[in-house]
Amino acid sequence: MNTQSINVLGYTGNNSQFVVKTLNTDLRISQNAKFPELEGPNPYEYLLAGFAGCINALGQLVAAEQGIELKSLQIEITGSIGSLGQQRPGFSKIEITLKPAASAKPEVLQKWLNEVQLRSPVYNTLVNNTPVNVLLHKQYSYN
């Protein structure tokens, strides 16, 4: 199996907004917890938005493969964030509600959902123990 690398580069300067460069766009991420609406989505919202985008793309693809006419798909994702005093920071729970507009029977939609979960790289990354390596370089120089 071939491995494909996906790379993004994030930077900030002089306490300005954090910007992440991707292959096709720049994303602006809020660092202001008190007023995130002034600067854009915060990292948690981006994570959940990416999850929803992955589910949507796979949902459309799997529906077409299974012959399901998917008129629309609403995806609501809620992440519960624990308090700072907890041992494990981040989401303590993520709940996803899918509302597909389709004339398919519930058992057909359940088969569709199972396949979407099985094939989702974001779902797989979050529910399995994916290794993360963090490297530190002492100095960064911006010219």
mmCIF file of N, CA and C in Angstrom:
data_model
loop_
_atom_site.group_PDB
_atom_site.id
_atom_site.type_symbol
_atom_site.label_atom_id
_atom_site.label_comp_id
_atom_site.label_asym_id
_atom_site.label_seq_id
_atom_site.Cartn_x
_atom_site.Cartn_y
_atom_site.Cartn_z
ATOM 1 N N MET A 1 0.829 -1.179 0.000
ATOM 2 C CA MET A 1 0.000 0.000 0.000
ATOM 3 C C MET A 1 0.873 1.242 0.000
ATOM 4 N N ASN A 2 0.629 2.160 -0.904
ATOM 5 C CA ASN A 2 1.388 3.399 -0.977
ATOM 6 C C ASN A 2 0.932 4.366 0.097
ATOM 7 N N THR A 3 1.901 5.095 0.639
ATOM 8 C CA THR A 3 1.601 6.104 1.637
ATOM 9 C C THR A 3 1.611 7.466 0.972
ATOM 10 N N GLN A 4 0.588 8.245 1.227
ATOM 11 C CA GLN A 4 0.499 9.595 0.699
ATOM 12 C C GLN A 4 0.650 10.565 1.856
ATOM 13 N N SER A 5 1.494 11.556 1.693
ATOM 14 C CA SER A 5 1.672 12.560 2.737
ATOM 15 C C SER A 5 0.841 13.787 2.420
ATOM 16 N N ILE A 6 0.232 14.332 3.448
ATOM 17 C CA ILE A 6 -0.501 15.586 3.344
ATOM 18 C C ILE A 6 0.190 16.548 4.283
ATOM 19 N N ASN A 7 0.506 17.740 3.801
ATOM 20 C CA ASN A 7 1.278 18.680 4.588
ATOM 21 C C ASN A 7 0.576 20.024 4.655
ATOM 22 N N VAL A 8 0.579 20.621 5.818
ATOM 23 C CA VAL A 8 0.130 21.992 5.988
ATOM 24 C C VAL A 8 1.216 22.731 6.772
ATOM 25 N N LEU A 9 1.256 24.050 6.634
ATOM 26 C CA LEU A 9 2.240 24.861 7.334
ATOM 27 C C LEU A 9 1.513 25.982 8.040
ATOM 28 N N GLY A 10 1.697 26.075 9.339
ATOM 29 C CA GLY A 10 1.049 27.127 10.116
ATOM 30 C C GLY A 10 2.073 28.094 10.651
ATOM 31 N N TYR A 11 1.681 29.363 10.747
ATOM 32 C CA TYR A 11 2.599 30.362 11.268
ATOM 33 C C TYR A 11 1.828 31.535 11.863
ATOM 34 N N THR A 12 2.504 32.243 12.760
ATOM 35 C CA THR A 12 1.988 33.480 13.337
ATOM 36 C C THR A 12 3.181 34.362 13.652
ATOM 37 N N GLY A 13 2.947 35.629 13.743
ATOM 38 C CA GLY A 13 4.013 36.560 14.080
ATOM 39 C C GLY A 13 3.463 37.729 14.865
ATOM 40 N N ASN A 14 4.218 38.197 15.830
ATOM 41 C CA ASN A 14 3.832 39.355 16.639
ATOM 42 C C ASN A 14 2.422 39.218 17.200
ATOM 43 N N ASN A 15 2.089 38.039 17.680
ATOM 44 C CA ASN A 15 0.772 37.765 18.268
ATOM 45 C C ASN A 15 -0.387 38.041 17.323
ATOM 46 N N SER A 16 -0.150 37.923 16.030
ATOM 47 C CA SER A 16 -1.227 38.106 15.062
ATOM 48 C C SER A 16 -1.966 36.790 14.873
ATOM 49 N N GLN A 17 -2.899 36.805 13.977
ATOM 50 C CA GLN A 17 -3.721 35.623 13.717
ATOM 51 C C GLN A 17 -2.872 34.460 13.182
ATOM 52 N N PHE A 18 -3.227 33.251 13.594
ATOM 53 C CA PHE A 18 -2.540 32.050 13.128
ATOM 54 C C PHE A 18 -3.082 31.690 11.749
ATOM 55 N N VAL A 19 -2.183 31.490 10.782
ATOM 56 C CA VAL A 19 -2.562 31.170 9.409
ATOM 57 C C VAL A 19 -1.969 29.811 9.054
ATOM 58 N N VAL A 20 -2.790 28.955 8.467
ATOM 59 C CA VAL A 20 -2.332 27.649 8.014
ATOM 60 C C VAL A 20 -2.430 27.622 6.494
ATOM 61 N N LYS A 21 -1.312 27.341 5.847
ATOM 62 C CA LYS A 21 -1.288 27.223 4.394
ATOM 63 C C LYS A 21 -1.490 25.761 4.021
ATOM 64 N N THR A 22 -2.448 25.526 3.123
ATOM 65 C CA THR A 22 -2.670 24.198 2.579
ATOM 66 C C THR A 22 -2.338 24.241 1.107
ATOM 67 N N LEU A 23 -2.524 23.142 0.432
ATOM 68 C CA LEU A 23 -2.228 23.089 -0.994
ATOM 69 C C LEU A 23 -3.060 24.089 -1.785
ATOM 70 N N ASN A 24 -4.330 24.261 -1.412
ATOM 71 C CA ASN A 24 -5.237 25.082 -2.208
ATOM 72 C C ASN A 24 -5.691 26.387 -1.574
ATOM 73 N N THR A 25 -5.417 26.586 -0.280
ATOM 74 C CA THR A 25 -5.959 27.775 0.370
ATOM 75 C C THR A 25 -5.203 28.103 1.652
ATOM 76 N N ASP A 26 -5.496 29.267 2.205
ATOM 77 C CA ASP A 26 -5.001 29.649 3.520
ATOM 78 C C ASP A 26 -6.187 29.628 4.480
ATOM 79 N N LEU A 27 -5.973 29.064 5.648
ATOM 80 C CA LEU A 27 -7.002 29.022 6.682
ATOM 81 C C LEU A 27 -6.578 29.928 7.823
ATOM 82 N N ARG A 28 -7.496 30.709 8.318
ATOM 83 C CA ARG A 28 -7.217 31.575 9.459
ATOM 84 C C ARG A 28 -7.899 30.980 10.688
ATOM 85 N N ILE A 29 -7.095 30.760 11.732
ATOM 86 C CA ILE A 29 -7.601 30.095 12.930
ATOM 87 C C ILE A 29 -7.546 31.074 14.090
ATOM 88 N N SER A 30 -8.654 31.158 14.803
ATOM 89 C CA SER A 30 -8.767 32.078 15.924
ATOM 90 C C SER A 30 -7.884 31.633 17.076
ATOM 91 N N GLN A 31 -7.202 32.595 17.680
ATOM 92 C CA GLN A 31 -6.458 32.337 18.904
ATOM 93 C C GLN A 31 -7.104 33.046 20.073
ATOM 94 N N ASN A 32 -8.164 33.759 19.812
ATOM 95 C CA ASN A 32 -8.818 34.547 20.842
ATOM 96 C C ASN A 32 -10.011 33.781 21.387
ATOM 97 N N ALA A 33 -9.832 33.125 22.507
ATOM 98 C CA ALA A 33 -10.901 32.289 23.066
ATOM 99 C C ALA A 33 -12.108 33.110 23.496
ATOM 100 N N LYS A 34 -11.916 34.373 23.884
ATOM 101 C CA LYS A 34 -13.027 35.197 24.337
ATOM 102 C C LYS A 34 -13.884 35.712 23.180
ATOM 103 N N PHE A 35 -13.258 35.977 22.028
ATOM 104 C CA PHE A 35 -13.985 36.541 20.893
ATOM 105 C C PHE A 35 -13.618 35.834 19.591
ATOM 106 N N PRO A 36 -13.875 34.513 19.474
ATOM 107 C CA PRO A 36 -13.469 33.786 18.270
ATOM 108 C C PRO A 36 -14.163 34.285 17.014
ATOM 109 N N GLU A 37 -15.335 34.903 17.144
ATOM 110 C CA GLU A 37 -16.040 35.380 15.959
ATOM 111 C C GLU A 37 -15.302 36.527 15.277
ATOM 112 N N LEU A 38 -14.380 37.170 15.978
ATOM 113 C CA LEU A 38 -13.630 38.274 15.390
ATOM 114 C C LEU A 38 -12.542 37.791 14.440
ATOM 115 N N GLU A 39 -12.086 36.569 14.603
ATOM 116 C CA GLU A 39 -10.947 36.107 13.831
ATOM 117 C C GLU A 39 -11.214 34.873 12.987
ATOM 118 N N GLY A 40 -12.246 34.154 13.265
ATOM 119 C CA GLY A 40 -12.539 32.944 12.502
ATOM 120 C C GLY A 40 -12.712 31.750 13.405
ATOM 121 N N PRO A 41 -12.920 30.598 12.801
ATOM 122 C CA PRO A 41 -13.131 29.368 13.592
ATOM 123 C C PRO A 41 -11.916 29.043 14.455
ATOM 124 N N ASN A 42 -12.184 28.390 15.580
ATOM 125 C CA ASN A 42 -11.073 27.956 16.419
ATOM 126 C C ASN A 42 -10.650 26.544 15.991
ATOM 127 N N PRO A 43 -9.532 26.028 16.513
ATOM 128 C CA PRO A 43 -9.046 24.709 16.085
ATOM 129 C C PRO A 43 -10.049 23.578 16.278
ATOM 130 N N TYR A 44 -10.840 23.621 17.352
ATOM 131 C CA TYR A 44 -11.838 22.579 17.571
ATOM 132 C C TYR A 44 -12.893 22.593 16.464
ATOM 133 N N GLU A 45 -13.330 23.791 16.084
ATOM 134 C CA GLU A 45 -14.334 23.911 15.023
ATOM 135 C C GLU A 45 -13.789 23.428 13.686
ATOM 136 N N TYR A 46 -12.521 23.728 13.406
ATOM 137 C CA TYR A 46 -11.916 23.230 12.171
ATOM 138 C C TYR A 46 -11.846 21.705 12.158
ATOM 139 N N LEU A 47 -11.506 21.121 13.298
ATOM 140 C CA LEU A 47 -11.443 19.660 13.384
ATOM 141 C C LEU A 47 -12.803 19.040 13.089
ATOM 142 N N LEU A 48 -13.852 19.579 13.719
ATOM 143 C CA LEU A 48 -15.200 19.055 13.494
ATOM 144 C C LEU A 48 -15.681 19.340 12.072
ATOM 145 N N ALA A 49 -15.333 20.501 11.533
ATOM 146 C CA ALA A 49 -15.718 20.824 10.153
ATOM 147 C C ALA A 49 -15.051 19.872 9.166
ATOM 148 N N GLY A 50 -13.789 19.544 9.402
ATOM 149 C CA GLY A 50 -13.099 18.585 8.547
ATOM 150 C C GLY A 50 -13.729 17.209 8.619
ATOM 151 N N PHE A 51 -14.133 16.815 9.815
ATOM 152 C CA PHE A 51 -14.816 15.540 10.016
ATOM 153 C C PHE A 51 -16.125 15.526 9.229
ATOM 154 N N ALA A 52 -16.900 16.610 9.340
ATOM 155 C CA ALA A 52 -18.166 16.702 8.606
ATOM 156 C C ALA A 52 -17.930 16.676 7.100
ATOM 157 N N GLY A 53 -16.908 17.359 6.634
ATOM 158 C CA GLY A 53 -16.589 17.363 5.207
ATOM 159 C C GLY A 53 -16.215 15.989 4.693
ATOM 160 N N CYS A 54 -15.477 15.236 5.484
ATOM 161 C CA CYS A 54 -15.103 13.872 5.114
ATOM 162 C C CYS A 54 -16.335 12.980 5.041
ATOM 163 N N ILE A 55 -17.204 13.087 6.049
ATOM 164 C CA ILE A 55 -18.437 12.290 6.053
ATOM 165 C C ILE A 55 -19.298 12.635 4.848
ATOM 166 N N ASN A 56 -19.407 13.924 4.520
ATOM 167 C CA ASN A 56 -20.209 14.335 3.368
ATOM 168 C C ASN A 56 -19.661 13.753 2.073
ATOM 169 N N ALA A 57 -18.363 13.909 1.845
ATOM 170 C CA ALA A 57 -17.761 13.409 0.604
ATOM 171 C C ALA A 57 -17.941 11.903 0.471
ATOM 172 N N LEU A 58 -17.643 11.170 1.543
ATOM 173 C CA LEU A 58 -17.810 9.719 1.501
ATOM 174 C C LEU A 58 -19.280 9.332 1.420
ATOM 175 N N GLY A 59 -20.128 10.070 2.122
ATOM 176 C CA GLY A 59 -21.567 9.786 2.086
ATOM 177 C C GLY A 59 -22.125 9.875 0.679
ATOM 178 N N GLN A 60 -21.723 10.901 -0.048
ATOM 179 C CA GLN A 60 -22.171 11.069 -1.433
ATOM 180 C C GLN A 60 -21.635 9.928 -2.316
ATOM 181 N N LEU A 61 -20.354 9.615 -2.155
ATOM 182 C CA LEU A 61 -19.717 8.567 -2.956
ATOM 183 C C LEU A 61 -20.342 7.199 -2.691
ATOM 184 N N VAL A 62 -20.480 6.843 -1.426
ATOM 185 C CA VAL A 62 -21.034 5.538 -1.063
ATOM 186 C C VAL A 62 -22.498 5.438 -1.499
ATOM 187 N N ALA A 63 -23.250 6.514 -1.362
ATOM 188 C CA ALA A 63 -24.646 6.505 -1.809
ATOM 189 C C ALA A 63 -24.731 6.206 -3.303
ATOM 190 N N ALA A 64 -23.878 6.843 -4.085
ATOM 191 C CA ALA A 64 -23.867 6.591 -5.529
ATOM 192 C C ALA A 64 -23.493 5.144 -5.825
ATOM 193 N N GLU A 65 -22.496 4.621 -5.119
ATOM 194 C CA GLU A 65 -22.070 3.234 -5.320
ATOM 195 C C GLU A 65 -23.170 2.241 -4.957
ATOM 196 N N GLN A 66 -23.951 2.551 -3.937
ATOM 197 C CA GLN A 66 -24.995 1.647 -3.473
ATOM 198 C C GLN A 66 -26.341 1.920 -4.140
ATOM 199 N N GLY A 67 -26.386 2.850 -5.083
ATOM 200 C CA GLY A 67 -27.628 3.135 -5.801
ATOM 201 C C GLY A 67 -28.667 3.876 -4.976
ATOM 202 N N ILE A 68 -28.205 4.627 -3.975
ATOM 203 C CA ILE A 68 -29.114 5.415 -3.146
ATOM 204 C C ILE A 68 -29.170 6.825 -3.717
ATOM 205 N N GLU A 69 -30.374 7.314 -3.988
ATOM 206 C CA GLU A 69 -30.507 8.690 -4.457
ATOM 207 C C GLU A 69 -30.538 9.601 -3.235
ATOM 208 N N LEU A 70 -29.419 10.243 -2.997
ATOM 209 C CA LEU A 70 -29.261 11.121 -1.846
ATOM 210 C C LEU A 70 -29.530 12.553 -2.305
ATOM 211 N N LYS A 71 -30.712 13.062 -1.946
ATOM 212 C CA LYS A 71 -31.095 14.406 -2.377
ATOM 213 C C LYS A 71 -30.311 15.469 -1.626
ATOM 214 N N SER A 72 -30.099 15.242 -0.342
ATOM 215 C CA SER A 72 -29.287 16.145 0.478
ATOM 216 C C SER A 72 -28.827 15.381 1.710
ATOM 217 N N LEU A 73 -27.861 15.972 2.385
ATOM 218 C CA LEU A 73 -27.328 15.353 3.589
ATOM 219 C C LEU A 73 -26.976 16.444 4.587
ATOM 220 N N GLN A 74 -27.612 16.406 5.743
ATOM 221 C CA GLN A 74 -27.295 17.335 6.818
ATOM 222 C C GLN A 74 -26.469 16.583 7.846
ATOM 223 N N ILE A 75 -25.369 17.201 8.265
ATOM 224 C CA ILE A 75 -24.468 16.581 9.237
ATOM 225 C C ILE A 75 -24.268 17.555 10.388
ATOM 226 N N GLU A 76 -24.617 17.121 11.581
ATOM 227 C CA GLU A 76 -24.381 17.940 12.768
ATOM 228 C C GLU A 76 -23.410 17.189 13.662
ATOM 229 N N ILE A 77 -22.317 17.848 14.010
ATOM 230 C CA ILE A 77 -21.311 17.238 14.872
ATOM 231 C C ILE A 77 -21.139 18.119 16.101
ATOM 232 N N THR A 78 -21.255 17.506 17.267
ATOM 233 C CA THR A 78 -21.072 18.208 18.526
ATOM 234 C C THR A 78 -19.940 17.542 19.282
ATOM 235 N N GLY A 79 -18.962 18.328 19.646
ATOM 236 C CA GLY A 79 -17.860 17.830 20.452
ATOM 237 C C GLY A 79 -17.956 18.389 21.850
ATOM 238 N N SER A 80 -17.900 17.526 22.850
ATOM 239 C CA SER A 80 -17.926 17.959 24.247
ATOM 240 C C SER A 80 -16.492 18.109 24.729
ATOM 241 N N ILE A 81 -16.185 19.306 25.192
ATOM 242 C CA ILE A 81 -14.826 19.601 25.654
ATOM 243 C C ILE A 81 -14.830 19.641 27.170
ATOM 244 N N GLY A 82 -13.906 18.905 27.752
ATOM 245 C CA GLY A 82 -13.805 18.867 29.210
ATOM 246 C C GLY A 82 -13.154 20.118 29.757
ATOM 247 N N SER A 83 -13.136 20.243 31.050
ATOM 248 C CA SER A 83 -12.510 21.396 31.697
ATOM 249 C C SER A 83 -10.996 21.239 31.703
ATOM 250 N N LEU A 84 -10.300 22.335 31.940
ATOM 251 C CA LEU A 84 -8.832 22.312 31.930
ATOM 252 C C LEU A 84 -8.250 21.439 33.036
ATOM 253 N N GLY A 85 -8.999 21.192 34.093
ATOM 254 C CA GLY A 85 -8.509 20.388 35.199
ATOM 255 C C GLY A 85 -8.508 18.894 34.930
ATOM 256 N N GLN A 86 -9.091 18.469 33.806
ATOM 257 C CA GLN A 86 -9.127 17.041 33.498
ATOM 258 C C GLN A 86 -7.750 16.548 33.097
ATOM 259 N N GLN A 87 -7.538 15.238 33.270
ATOM 260 C CA GLN A 87 -6.256 14.646 32.908
ATOM 261 C C GLN A 87 -6.020 14.658 31.402
ATOM 262 N N ARG A 88 -7.058 14.504 30.642
ATOM 263 C CA ARG A 88 -6.936 14.407 29.183
ATOM 264 C C ARG A 88 -7.599 15.617 28.541
ATOM 265 N N PRO A 89 -6.824 16.525 27.923
ATOM 266 C CA PRO A 89 -7.432 17.677 27.263
ATOM 267 C C PRO A 89 -8.094 17.272 25.953
ATOM 268 N N GLY A 90 -8.953 18.120 25.438
ATOM 269 C CA GLY A 90 -9.592 17.860 24.146
ATOM 270 C C GLY A 90 -11.017 17.390 24.317
ATOM 271 N N PHE A 91 -11.528 16.780 23.265
ATOM 272 C CA PHE A 91 -12.907 16.306 23.282
ATOM 273 C C PHE A 91 -13.041 15.085 24.183
ATOM 274 N N SER A 92 -14.043 15.109 25.040
ATOM 275 C CA SER A 92 -14.346 13.929 25.843
ATOM 276 C C SER A 92 -15.355 13.041 25.120
ATOM 277 N N LYS A 93 -16.071 13.640 24.156
ATOM 278 C CA LYS A 93 -17.064 12.889 23.387
ATOM 279 C C LYS A 93 -17.374 13.672 22.108
ATOM 280 N N ILE A 94 -17.609 12.963 21.025
ATOM 281 C CA ILE A 94 -18.065 13.564 19.774
ATOM 282 C C ILE A 94 -19.327 12.831 19.356
ATOM 283 N N GLU A 95 -20.384 13.590 19.085
ATOM 284 C CA GLU A 95 -21.651 13.009 18.649
ATOM 285 C C GLU A 95 -21.983 13.529 17.258
ATOM 286 N N ILE A 96 -22.322 12.606 16.366
ATOM 287 C CA ILE A 96 -22.620 12.945 14.977
ATOM 288 C C ILE A 96 -24.053 12.551 14.670
ATOM 289 N N THR A 97 -24.809 13.493 14.120
ATOM 290 C CA THR A 97 -26.174 13.221 13.690
ATOM 291 C C THR A 97 -26.243 13.429 12.185
ATOM 292 N N LEU A 98 -26.607 12.379 11.471
ATOM 293 C CA LEU A 98 -26.762 12.448 10.016
ATOM 294 C C LEU A 98 -28.243 12.452 9.674
ATOM 295 N N LYS A 99 -28.622 13.344 8.766
ATOM 296 C CA LYS A 99 -30.004 13.418 8.309
ATOM 297 C C LYS A 99 -29.998 13.381 6.783
ATOM 298 N N PRO A 100 -29.964 12.162 6.213
ATOM 299 C CA PRO A 100 -29.986 12.053 4.757
ATOM 300 C C PRO A 100 -31.412 12.193 4.226
ATOM 301 N N ALA A 101 -31.567 12.966 3.170
ATOM 302 C CA ALA A 101 -32.858 13.060 2.479
ATOM 303 C C ALA A 101 -32.809 12.045 1.345
ATOM 304 N N ALA A 102 -33.436 10.900 1.590
ATOM 305 C CA ALA A 102 -33.433 9.814 0.621
ATOM 306 C C ALA A 102 -34.677 8.961 0.851
ATOM 307 N N SER A 103 -35.152 8.343 -0.215
ATOM 308 C CA SER A 103 -36.339 7.494 -0.085
ATOM 309 C C SER A 103 -35.979 6.056 0.302
ATOM 310 N N ALA A 104 -34.709 5.796 0.588
ATOM 311 C CA ALA A 104 -34.252 4.455 0.945
ATOM 312 C C ALA A 104 -34.798 4.026 2.305
ATOM 313 N N LYS A 105 -34.954 2.726 2.482
ATOM 314 C CA LYS A 105 -35.425 2.157 3.744
ATOM 315 C C LYS A 105 -34.358 2.315 4.823
ATOM 316 N N PRO A 106 -34.763 2.326 6.094
ATOM 317 C CA PRO A 106 -33.800 2.491 7.194
ATOM 318 C C PRO A 106 -32.658 1.475 7.176
ATOM 319 N N GLU A 107 -32.944 0.219 6.836
ATOM 320 C CA GLU A 107 -31.868 -0.786 6.824
ATOM 321 C C GLU A 107 -30.856 -0.522 5.703
ATOM 322 N N VAL A 108 -31.316 0.050 4.602
ATOM 323 C CA VAL A 108 -30.410 0.422 3.498
ATOM 324 C C VAL A 108 -29.535 1.587 3.939
ATOM 325 N N LEU A 109 -30.139 2.568 4.624
ATOM 326 C CA LEU A 109 -29.371 3.714 5.113
ATOM 327 C C LEU A 109 -28.383 3.296 6.200
ATOM 328 N N GLN A 110 -28.735 2.307 7.010
ATOM 329 C CA GLN A 110 -27.805 1.824 8.031
ATOM 330 C C GLN A 110 -26.597 1.152 7.378
ATOM 331 N N LYS A 111 -26.830 0.396 6.327
ATOM 332 C CA LYS A 111 -25.726 -0.221 5.579
ATOM 333 C C LYS A 111 -24.838 0.859 4.975
ATOM 334 N N TRP A 112 -25.462 1.908 4.444
ATOM 335 C CA TRP A 112 -24.736 3.055 3.888
ATOM 336 C C TRP A 112 -23.869 3.706 4.969
ATOM 337 N N LEU A 113 -24.456 3.953 6.141
ATOM 338 C CA LEU A 113 -23.725 4.587 7.242
ATOM 339 C C LEU A 113 -22.551 3.722 7.691
ATOM 340 N N ASN A 114 -22.757 2.430 7.815
ATOM 341 C CA ASN A 114 -21.675 1.524 8.224
ATOM 342 C C ASN A 114 -20.504 1.598 7.253
ATOM 343 N N GLU A 115 -20.804 1.673 5.963
ATOM 344 C CA GLU A 115 -19.750 1.752 4.943
ATOM 345 C C GLU A 115 -19.021 3.089 5.017
ATOM 346 N N VAL A 116 -19.759 4.170 5.247
ATOM 347 C CA VAL A 116 -19.135 5.494 5.381
ATOM 348 C C VAL A 116 -18.169 5.487 6.566
ATOM 349 N N GLN A 117 -18.596 4.956 7.708
ATOM 350 C CA GLN A 117 -17.726 4.870 8.878
ATOM 351 C C GLN A 117 -16.490 4.026 8.584
ATOM 352 N N LEU A 118 -16.684 2.900 7.955
ATOM 353 C CA LEU A 118 -15.588 1.988 7.659
ATOM 354 C C LEU A 118 -14.527 2.648 6.778
ATOM 355 N N ARG A 119 -14.955 3.484 5.847
ATOM 356 C CA ARG A 119 -14.031 4.069 4.868
ATOM 357 C C ARG A 119 -13.520 5.459 5.234
ATOM 358 N N SER A 120 -13.986 6.029 6.330
ATOM 359 C CA SER A 120 -13.607 7.399 6.689
ATOM 360 C C SER A 120 -12.227 7.453 7.349
ATOM 361 N N PRO A 121 -11.263 8.134 6.716
ATOM 362 C CA PRO A 121 -9.948 8.254 7.344
ATOM 363 C C PRO A 121 -9.978 9.127 8.597
ATOM 364 N N VAL A 122 -10.857 10.109 8.648
ATOM 365 C CA VAL A 122 -10.937 10.955 9.838
ATOM 366 C C VAL A 122 -11.528 10.160 10.999
ATOM 367 N N TYR A 123 -12.593 9.420 10.742
ATOM 368 C CA TYR A 123 -13.186 8.565 11.778
ATOM 369 C C TYR A 123 -12.140 7.581 12.288
ATOM 370 N N ASN A 124 -11.445 6.934 11.373
ATOM 371 C CA ASN A 124 -10.421 5.959 11.736
ATOM 372 C C ASN A 124 -9.329 6.599 12.583
ATOM 373 N N THR A 125 -8.894 7.787 12.206
ATOM 374 C CA THR A 125 -7.843 8.480 12.944
ATOM 375 C C THR A 125 -8.283 8.815 14.362
ATOM 376 N N LEU A 126 -9.538 9.236 14.508
ATOM 377 C CA LEU A 126 -10.019 9.637 15.827
ATOM 378 C C LEU A 126 -10.326 8.459 16.744
ATOM 379 N N VAL A 127 -10.834 7.359 16.215
ATOM 380 C CA VAL A 127 -11.226 6.250 17.082
ATOM 381 C C VAL A 127 -10.103 5.242 17.332
ATOM 382 N N ASN A 128 -9.067 5.296 16.538
ATOM 383 C CA ASN A 128 -7.942 4.380 16.737
ATOM 384 C C ASN A 128 -6.746 5.149 17.282
ATOM 385 N N ASN A 129 -5.823 4.442 17.806
ATOM 386 C CA ASN A 129 -4.649 5.037 18.424
ATOM 387 C C ASN A 129 -3.606 5.378 17.356
ATOM 388 N N THR A 130 -3.782 6.513 16.686
ATOM 389 C CA THR A 130 -2.865 6.933 15.638
ATOM 390 C C THR A 130 -1.636 7.582 16.268
ATOM 391 N N PRO A 131 -0.435 7.079 15.968
ATOM 392 C CA PRO A 131 0.778 7.683 16.536
ATOM 393 C C PRO A 131 0.965 9.113 16.037
ATOM 394 N N VAL A 132 1.356 9.994 16.925
ATOM 395 C CA VAL A 132 1.661 11.383 16.593
ATOM 396 C C VAL A 132 3.056 11.678 17.120
ATOM 397 N N ASN A 133 3.948 12.107 16.241
ATOM 398 C CA ASN A 133 5.303 12.469 16.637
ATOM 399 C C ASN A 133 5.424 13.989 16.577
ATOM 400 N N VAL A 134 5.904 14.593 17.640
ATOM 401 C CA VAL A 134 6.096 16.039 17.696
ATOM 402 C C VAL A 134 7.588 16.307 17.778
ATOM 403 N N LEU A 135 8.092 17.115 16.848
ATOM 404 C CA LEU A 135 9.509 17.457 16.802
ATOM 405 C C LEU A 135 9.667 18.920 17.176
ATOM 406 N N LEU A 136 10.707 19.243 17.910
ATOM 407 C CA LEU A 136 10.972 20.612 18.318
ATOM 408 C C LEU A 136 12.282 21.075 17.718
ATOM 409 N N HIS A 137 12.247 22.232 17.059
ATOM 410 C CA HIS A 137 13.464 22.881 16.588
ATOM 411 C C HIS A 137 13.654 24.117 17.440
ATOM 412 N N LYS A 138 14.843 24.310 17.940
ATOM 413 C CA LYS A 138 15.097 25.377 18.895
ATOM 414 C C LYS A 138 14.807 26.751 18.335
ATOM 415 N N GLN A 139 15.083 26.987 17.083
ATOM 416 C CA GLN A 139 15.005 28.341 16.558
ATOM 417 C C GLN A 139 14.286 28.380 15.232
ATOM 418 N N TYR A 140 13.496 29.417 15.057
ATOM 419 C CA TYR A 140 12.807 29.655 13.793
ATOM 420 C C TYR A 140 13.071 31.107 13.443
ATOM 421 N N SER A 141 13.551 31.338 12.245
ATOM 422 C CA SER A 141 13.871 32.698 11.815
ATOM 423 C C SER A 141 12.969 33.096 10.675
ATOM 424 N N TYR A 142 12.284 34.216 10.839
ATOM 425 C CA TYR A 142 11.393 34.724 9.798
ATOM 426 C C TYR A 142 12.028 35.957 9.184
ATOM 427 N N ASN A 143 12.197 35.939 7.866
ATOM 428 C CA ASN A 143 12.801 37.086 7.167
ATOM 429 C C ASN A 143 11.784 37.802 6.334
#
